[in-house]
Amino acid sequence: MAPHACPNCARLLHFEARVCPSCAFTLGYDPASDQFLFLGDNATTWRDAQGEAHPVVVCGNNNEYGVCNWLVPVEGERTLCLACRHNRTIPDLSAPVVPERWGRIEAAKRRLFHTLLHMELPIETPAEAAEKGTGVGLAFDFLYDPVAEETGTVQITTGHEAGLVTLNLIEADDVMRERMRTELGEPYRTLLGHFRHEVGHYYWERLIQHTPEVEAFRQLFGDERISYDEAMQRHYGDGSCGWSTDFVSAYATMHPWEDFAETFAHLMHIVDTLATLNGFGMRMTKWPGMQGQPSVDFDPYRAETSQLVAEWGPFAFAENAINRAMGQPDLYPFNLSETIIAKLDYIHRLLKRAAKGGSVEEKEEAKAA
Ligand SMILES: [Zn+2]
Ligand SMILES: [Zn+2]
Ligand SMILES: [Zn+2]
């Protein structure tokens, strides 16, 4: 995402900021105006950089638990922000490790929502979905798993079912998550990655399941009617994952649903990272053999897939080089083949048609399909 600045002193802020590290004013992020606001001297009025007052209050999850820095309009009955209102179950906060981990989970979830909101994708809570008749609503269960803490054996599986995303709190423990990443041979495992993957399943159900769209999906990703249980046994059983350059990850080879969710997550990774590069105005130098000068001088939330992919290649390489310069693993340890790019493009077009601000041509394309 583009960088944000403190509206009081203009210092650059991370998206998780709640207090400015420079001027020490209390901060909140207002998703409606996509900016940070600060609580002025009288500690009652939220103001922007121009000094204008905004009728907002802090999210209920900040008041009560200190895990959210988003703001909610004063008007209306909502006390929870656009991201927090999708929580169905919050974890048992009596265990000492839980509050801090839950905070990390909410921070990752807000980044997910920031991207979804900027892509203007439809997002409903289960209650809103029932009211509008749009089928699945998106909800989250964040669950503490005491057995996993004591024995390392996970009892609660992170996953998605009918709009409900379950996340085991153990994933917010760096040591445990890194252990699982190594055991499963994954090059990348993060909370944000989990959210982007699981919400991909939600959009599959929301936009493809029980619609004519499923035919186009099957042509690219395969037939999802094959047994999921058998696919899982095969994947974890004989060790022959069948990973080829047609899949963005080994996990994507397991079942067409997982391929879709993995590819969806990568689209989110690429869009949001390019939006960050764009926000900082980063450019790359031209070197021999390179055509043009890589730069992200377009809005990645609105761009064509071809634009995204063309700039992603050189920038992902540069980002990996930067990480290696710091002795860190590659930022983006993946390669995009033509087949993967075709899948990314399919998902991207699907999302653009579903977006609230989608163009007339895109809507027509949707009707014709
Ligand atoms: Zn400040
Ligand atoms: Zn919130
Ligand atoms: Zn999945």
Coordinates of C-alpha atoms and ligand atoms in Angstrom, one line a residue:
M1 CA 0.0 0.0 0.0
A2 CA 1.1 3.6 -0.4
P3 CA 2.8 5.0 2.6
H4 CA 0.9 7.0 5.2
A5 CA 2.1 10.0 7.1
C6 CA 1.2 11.5 10.5
P7 CA -1.4 14.2 9.9
N8 CA 0.0 16.3 12.6
C9 CA 3.8 16.2 12.0
A10 CA 4.0 14.4 8.6
R11 CA 6.3 11.7 9.8
L12 CA 6.0 8.4 7.8
L13 CA 3.9 5.8 9.6
H14 CA 3.5 2.1 9.3
F15 CA 0.0 1.0 8.8
E16 CA -0.1 -0.5 12.4
A17 CA 0.7 2.9 14.1
R18 CA -1.5 4.0 17.0
V19 CA 0.7 6.6 18.4
C20 CA 3.0 8.8 16.3
P21 CA 6.7 7.9 17.1
S22 CA 7.6 11.5 16.5
C23 CA 4.9 13.9 17.9
A24 CA 3.3 11.3 20.2
F25 CA -0.3 12.2 19.2
T26 CA -2.8 9.4 19.2
L27 CA -3.5 8.1 15.7
G28 CA -6.3 6.2 14.0
Y29 CA -6.7 5.0 10.4
D30 CA -10.0 6.1 8.7
P31 CA -10.8 3.6 5.9
A32 CA -13.5 5.9 4.6
S33 CA -11.0 8.6 3.6
D34 CA -8.0 6.3 3.4
Q35 CA -5.8 8.4 5.8
F36 CA -4.6 8.6 9.3
L37 CA -6.3 11.1 11.6
F38 CA -5.0 12.3 14.9
L39 CA -6.7 13.0 18.2
G40 CA -6.2 16.8 18.8
D41 CA -5.3 18.6 22.0
N42 CA -8.8 18.4 23.4
A43 CA -8.6 14.6 22.9
T44 CA -12.2 14.4 21.6
T45 CA -11.9 15.5 17.9
W46 CA -10.2 13.5 15.2
R47 CA -8.6 15.7 12.6
D48 CA -6.8 15.3 9.3
A49 CA -3.7 17.1 8.1
Q50 CA -5.7 20.2 7.0
G51 CA -7.2 20.4 10.6
E52 CA -10.6 19.4 9.4
A53 CA -12.7 17.4 12.0
H54 CA -14.0 14.0 11.1
P55 CA -17.0 12.5 13.0
V56 CA -15.4 9.2 13.9
V57 CA -14.6 7.1 17.0
V58 CA -12.1 4.3 17.6
C59 CA -13.1 0.7 16.8
G60 CA -14.7 -1.2 19.7
N61 CA -11.8 -3.7 19.5
N62 CA -9.4 -0.8 20.3
N63 CA -11.5 0.5 23.2
E64 CA -11.9 -2.9 24.8
Y65 CA -8.8 -4.9 23.8
G66 CA -6.3 -2.5 22.2
V67 CA -6.0 -4.7 19.0
C68 CA -7.3 -2.3 16.3
N69 CA -6.3 1.2 15.0
W70 CA -9.2 1.7 12.6
L71 CA -11.9 4.3 13.0
V72 CA -15.7 4.0 12.7
P73 CA -18.2 6.7 11.8
V74 CA -20.1 8.2 14.7
E75 CA -23.3 7.9 12.8
G76 CA -24.9 4.5 12.7
E77 CA -25.1 1.6 15.0
R78 CA -21.7 0.1 14.2
T79 CA -19.1 0.0 17.0
L80 CA -16.7 -2.3 15.2
C81 CA -14.6 -1.2 12.1
L82 CA -14.9 -2.6 8.6
A83 CA -12.4 -5.3 9.4
C84 CA -13.4 -6.3 13.0
R85 CA -17.1 -6.6 12.3
H86 CA -16.3 -9.9 10.4
N87 CA -15.1 -11.6 13.6
R88 CA -17.4 -14.4 14.7
T89 CA -15.2 -15.8 17.5
I90 CA -12.3 -14.1 19.2
P91 CA -9.8 -16.2 21.2
D92 CA -9.9 -17.0 24.9
L93 CA -8.0 -14.0 26.2
S94 CA -7.3 -15.6 29.6
A95 CA -4.2 -17.4 28.3
P96 CA -1.2 -15.1 28.7
V97 CA 0.1 -15.5 25.2
V98 CA -3.2 -14.8 23.5
P99 CA -3.7 -11.0 23.5
E100 CA -0.4 -10.2 21.8
R101 CA -0.9 -12.9 19.2
W102 CA -4.5 -11.8 18.5
G103 CA -3.1 -8.3 18.0
R104 CA -0.8 -9.6 15.3
I105 CA -3.6 -11.5 13.6
E106 CA -5.8 -8.4 13.5
A107 CA -2.9 -6.3 12.1
A108 CA -2.5 -8.8 9.2
K109 CA -6.2 -9.0 8.7
R110 CA -6.5 -5.2 8.4
R111 CA -3.8 -5.3 5.6
L112 CA -6.0 -7.9 3.8
F113 CA -9.0 -5.7 4.1
H114 CA -7.1 -2.6 3.0
T115 CA -6.4 -4.4 -0.3
L116 CA -9.9 -5.7 -0.7
L117 CA -11.4 -2.2 -0.1
H118 CA -9.0 -0.6 -2.6
M119 CA -9.9 -3.2 -5.2
E120 CA -13.6 -2.4 -4.4
L121 CA -14.5 -6.0 -4.0
P122 CA -17.8 -7.0 -2.5
I123 CA -17.4 -8.0 1.2
E124 CA -20.4 -8.9 3.3
T125 CA -20.7 -10.2 6.9
P126 CA -22.9 -13.3 7.2
A127 CA -25.8 -11.0 8.4
E128 CA -25.4 -8.6 5.4
A129 CA -25.1 -11.5 3.0
A130 CA -28.4 -13.0 4.3
E131 CA -30.1 -9.7 4.1
K132 CA -28.9 -9.0 0.5
G133 CA -29.3 -12.6 -0.6
T134 CA -25.8 -12.8 -1.9
G135 CA -25.1 -16.2 -0.4
V136 CA -21.9 -16.5 1.6
G137 CA -20.8 -13.9 4.0
L138 CA -17.2 -13.6 5.3
A139 CA -16.5 -14.4 9.0
F140 CA -13.5 -15.3 11.1
D141 CA -12.9 -17.7 14.0
F142 CA -9.6 -17.0 15.8
L143 CA -9.0 -20.0 18.1
Y144 CA -6.5 -20.8 20.8
D145 CA -5.3 -24.4 20.7
P146 CA -3.9 -25.3 24.1
V147 CA -2.9 -28.8 23.0
A148 CA -0.8 -27.3 20.2
E149 CA 0.9 -25.1 22.7
E150 CA 1.9 -28.0 24.9
T151 CA 2.6 -30.8 22.5
G152 CA 3.1 -29.0 19.2
T153 CA 0.4 -31.2 17.6
V154 CA -2.2 -28.9 16.0
Q155 CA -5.8 -29.7 16.9
I156 CA -7.5 -26.8 15.1
T157 CA -6.9 -26.6 11.4
T158 CA -6.6 -23.3 9.7
G159 CA -8.9 -23.3 6.8
H160 CA -12.1 -22.1 5.1
E161 CA -15.6 -23.4 4.9
A162 CA -18.7 -21.6 3.5
G163 CA -17.3 -18.2 4.2
L164 CA -16.0 -19.0 7.6
V165 CA -12.2 -18.7 8.0
T166 CA -10.7 -20.5 11.0
L167 CA -7.2 -19.5 12.1
N168 CA -5.3 -21.3 14.8
L169 CA -3.6 -18.8 17.1
I170 CA -0.4 -20.9 16.9
E171 CA 0.2 -19.3 13.5
A172 CA 0.9 -16.0 15.2
D173 CA 3.8 -17.7 17.1
D174 CA 7.0 -17.1 15.0
V175 CA 8.8 -20.2 16.3
M176 CA 5.9 -22.6 15.7
R177 CA 5.0 -21.1 12.3
E178 CA 8.6 -21.3 11.2
R179 CA 8.7 -24.9 12.3
M180 CA 5.5 -25.7 10.3
R181 CA 6.9 -23.9 7.3
T182 CA 10.1 -26.0 7.4
E183 CA 8.3 -29.3 8.1
L184 CA 6.0 -28.7 5.1
G185 CA 8.8 -27.5 2.9
E186 CA 7.1 -24.2 2.2
P187 CA 9.3 -21.2 1.0
Y188 CA 6.8 -18.7 2.5
R189 CA 4.4 -18.8 5.4
T190 CA 3.0 -15.7 7.0
L191 CA -0.3 -14.5 8.7
L192 CA -1.0 -12.2 5.8
G193 CA -0.4 -15.0 3.3
H194 CA -2.9 -17.2 5.3
F195 CA -5.5 -14.4 5.1
R196 CA -5.0 -13.8 1.4
H197 CA -5.2 -17.6 0.7
E198 CA -8.3 -18.2 2.8
V199 CA -10.2 -15.2 1.5
G200 CA -9.5 -16.6 -2.0
H201 CA -11.7 -19.6 -1.1
Y202 CA -14.4 -17.2 0.0
Y203 CA -14.3 -15.4 -3.4
W204 CA -14.4 -18.8 -5.2
E205 CA -17.7 -19.5 -3.4
R206 CA -19.0 -16.0 -3.7
L207 CA -18.2 -15.5 -7.5
I208 CA -17.8 -19.0 -9.1
Q209 CA -19.7 -21.7 -7.2
H210 CA -23.2 -22.4 -8.5
T211 CA -22.7 -19.9 -11.4
P212 CA -21.9 -20.4 -15.1
E213 CA -18.4 -19.1 -14.3
V214 CA -17.5 -22.5 -13.0
E215 CA -16.8 -23.8 -16.6
A216 CA -14.2 -21.1 -17.3
F217 CA -12.7 -21.9 -13.9
R218 CA -12.4 -25.6 -14.7
Q219 CA -10.7 -25.0 -18.0
L220 CA -7.8 -23.3 -16.2
F221 CA -7.7 -24.9 -12.8
G222 CA -9.2 -28.3 -13.4
D223 CA -12.4 -30.0 -12.2
E224 CA -13.0 -29.3 -8.5
R225 CA -15.5 -32.1 -8.2
I226 CA -12.6 -34.6 -7.6
S227 CA -12.5 -35.9 -4.0
Y228 CA -10.8 -33.4 -1.8
D229 CA -10.0 -36.0 0.8
E230 CA -8.3 -38.3 -1.7
A231 CA -6.4 -35.3 -3.2
M232 CA -5.2 -34.4 0.3
Q233 CA -4.1 -38.0 1.0
R234 CA -2.3 -38.0 -2.3
H235 CA -0.6 -34.7 -1.6
Y236 CA 0.6 -35.6 1.9
G237 CA 0.9 -39.3 1.3
D238 CA 3.3 -40.4 -1.4
G239 CA 5.4 -37.3 -1.4
S240 CA 5.1 -36.9 -5.1
C241 CA 3.6 -33.5 -5.2
G242 CA 3.7 -33.1 -8.9
W243 CA 4.8 -29.5 -8.7
S244 CA 5.4 -28.0 -12.1
T245 CA 5.8 -24.6 -13.5
D246 CA 2.0 -24.6 -14.0
F247 CA 1.4 -24.0 -10.3
V248 CA 2.5 -21.1 -8.1
S249 CA 3.3 -23.4 -5.2
A250 CA 3.4 -27.1 -4.3
Y251 CA 0.3 -26.7 -2.2
A252 CA -1.5 -25.4 -5.3
T253 CA -1.1 -28.8 -6.9
M254 CA -3.2 -30.5 -4.4
H255 CA -6.7 -29.6 -5.6
P256 CA -8.2 -27.0 -8.0
W257 CA -9.6 -25.1 -5.0
E258 CA -6.2 -24.7 -3.5
D259 CA -4.7 -23.7 -6.8
F260 CA -7.3 -21.0 -7.0
A261 CA -6.7 -19.8 -3.4
E262 CA -2.9 -19.8 -3.8
T263 CA -3.1 -17.9 -7.1
F264 CA -5.5 -15.5 -5.6
A265 CA -3.1 -14.9 -2.7
H266 CA -0.3 -14.2 -5.2
L267 CA -2.4 -11.6 -7.0
M268 CA -2.9 -9.8 -3.7
H269 CA 0.8 -10.0 -2.9
I270 CA 1.7 -8.5 -6.3
V271 CA -0.9 -5.8 -6.3
D272 CA -0.2 -4.7 -2.7
T273 CA 3.6 -4.8 -3.1
L274 CA 3.5 -2.8 -6.4
A275 CA 1.2 -0.3 -4.7
T276 CA 3.8 0.2 -2.1
L277 CA 6.5 0.7 -4.7
N278 CA 4.2 3.1 -6.5
G279 CA 3.5 5.0 -3.3
F280 CA 7.2 5.6 -2.6
G281 CA 7.7 6.5 -6.3
M282 CA 10.5 3.8 -6.6
R283 CA 12.1 3.3 -10.0
M284 CA 14.8 1.0 -11.2
T285 CA 17.7 1.9 -13.4
K286 CA 18.0 0.6 -16.9
W287 CA 20.7 -1.8 -17.6
P288 CA 22.1 -3.5 -20.7
G289 CA 19.6 -6.0 -22.2
M290 CA 16.6 -4.6 -20.4
Q291 CA 13.8 -3.1 -22.4
G292 CA 12.4 0.1 -21.0
Q293 CA 12.9 1.3 -17.4
P294 CA 10.9 -0.6 -14.8
S295 CA 8.6 1.7 -12.9
V296 CA 5.1 1.5 -11.3
D297 CA 3.6 4.7 -12.8
F298 CA 0.1 3.3 -12.7
D299 CA -2.4 2.4 -10.0
P300 CA -1.8 -1.3 -9.3
Y301 CA -5.4 -1.6 -7.8
R302 CA -6.8 -0.7 -11.2
A303 CA -4.1 -2.0 -13.6
E304 CA -4.2 -4.7 -16.2
T305 CA -2.6 -8.0 -15.4
S306 CA -0.1 -7.5 -18.2
Q307 CA 1.1 -4.3 -16.5
L308 CA 1.4 -5.9 -13.1
V309 CA 3.3 -8.8 -14.4
A310 CA 5.7 -6.8 -16.6
E311 CA 6.8 -4.7 -13.6
W312 CA 6.7 -7.4 -11.1
G313 CA 9.5 -9.4 -12.8
P314 CA 12.3 -6.9 -12.4
F315 CA 11.0 -5.5 -9.1
A316 CA 10.7 -8.9 -7.5
F317 CA 14.2 -9.6 -8.5
A318 CA 15.4 -6.4 -7.1
E319 CA 13.5 -6.9 -3.8
N320 CA 15.1 -10.4 -3.5
A321 CA 18.5 -8.8 -4.1
I322 CA 17.8 -6.3 -1.3
N323 CA 16.8 -9.0 1.1
R324 CA 19.9 -11.0 0.2
A325 CA 22.0 -7.9 0.9
M326 CA 20.7 -8.1 4.5
G327 CA 21.2 -11.8 4.8
Q328 CA 17.5 -12.4 4.7
P329 CA 15.6 -15.0 2.6
D330 CA 14.1 -13.9 -0.7
L331 CA 11.1 -11.6 -0.4
Y332 CA 9.3 -13.3 -3.2
P333 CA 10.7 -16.9 -3.5
F334 CA 8.5 -17.8 -6.5
N335 CA 8.5 -17.7 -10.3
L336 CA 5.6 -16.9 -12.6
S337 CA 5.2 -19.1 -15.7
E338 CA 2.9 -18.3 -18.6
T339 CA 0.3 -20.7 -17.3
I340 CA 0.4 -19.1 -13.8
I341 CA 0.1 -15.7 -15.4
A342 CA -3.0 -16.9 -17.3
K343 CA -4.5 -18.0 -14.0
L344 CA -3.7 -14.7 -12.4
D345 CA -5.3 -12.9 -15.3
Y346 CA -8.4 -15.0 -15.0
I347 CA -8.8 -14.2 -11.3
H348 CA -8.0 -10.5 -11.9
R349 CA -10.7 -10.2 -14.5
L350 CA -13.2 -12.0 -12.3
L351 CA -12.5 -9.6 -9.5
K352 CA -12.7 -6.5 -11.7
R353 CA -16.1 -7.6 -12.9
A354 CA -17.2 -8.1 -9.3
A355 CA -15.8 -4.8 -8.2
K356 CA -18.2 -2.0 -7.3
G357 CA -16.3 0.4 -9.5
G358 CA -15.9 -2.1 -12.3
S359 CA -16.1 -0.5 -15.8
V360 CA -19.2 -0.9 -18.0
E361 CA -17.2 -3.1 -20.4
E362 CA -16.2 -5.3 -17.6
K363 CA -19.8 -5.6 -16.4
E364 CA -20.9 -6.4 -20.0
E365 CA -18.2 -9.0 -20.2
A366 CA -19.6 -10.5 -17.0
K367 CA -23.2 -10.6 -18.4
A368 CA -22.1 -12.2 -21.7
A369 CA -20.1 -14.9 -19.9
Ligands
ZN1 ZN 3.3 12.9 14.4
ZN2 ZN -11.4 -2.8 14.2
ZN3 ZN -6.9 -23.5 1.1

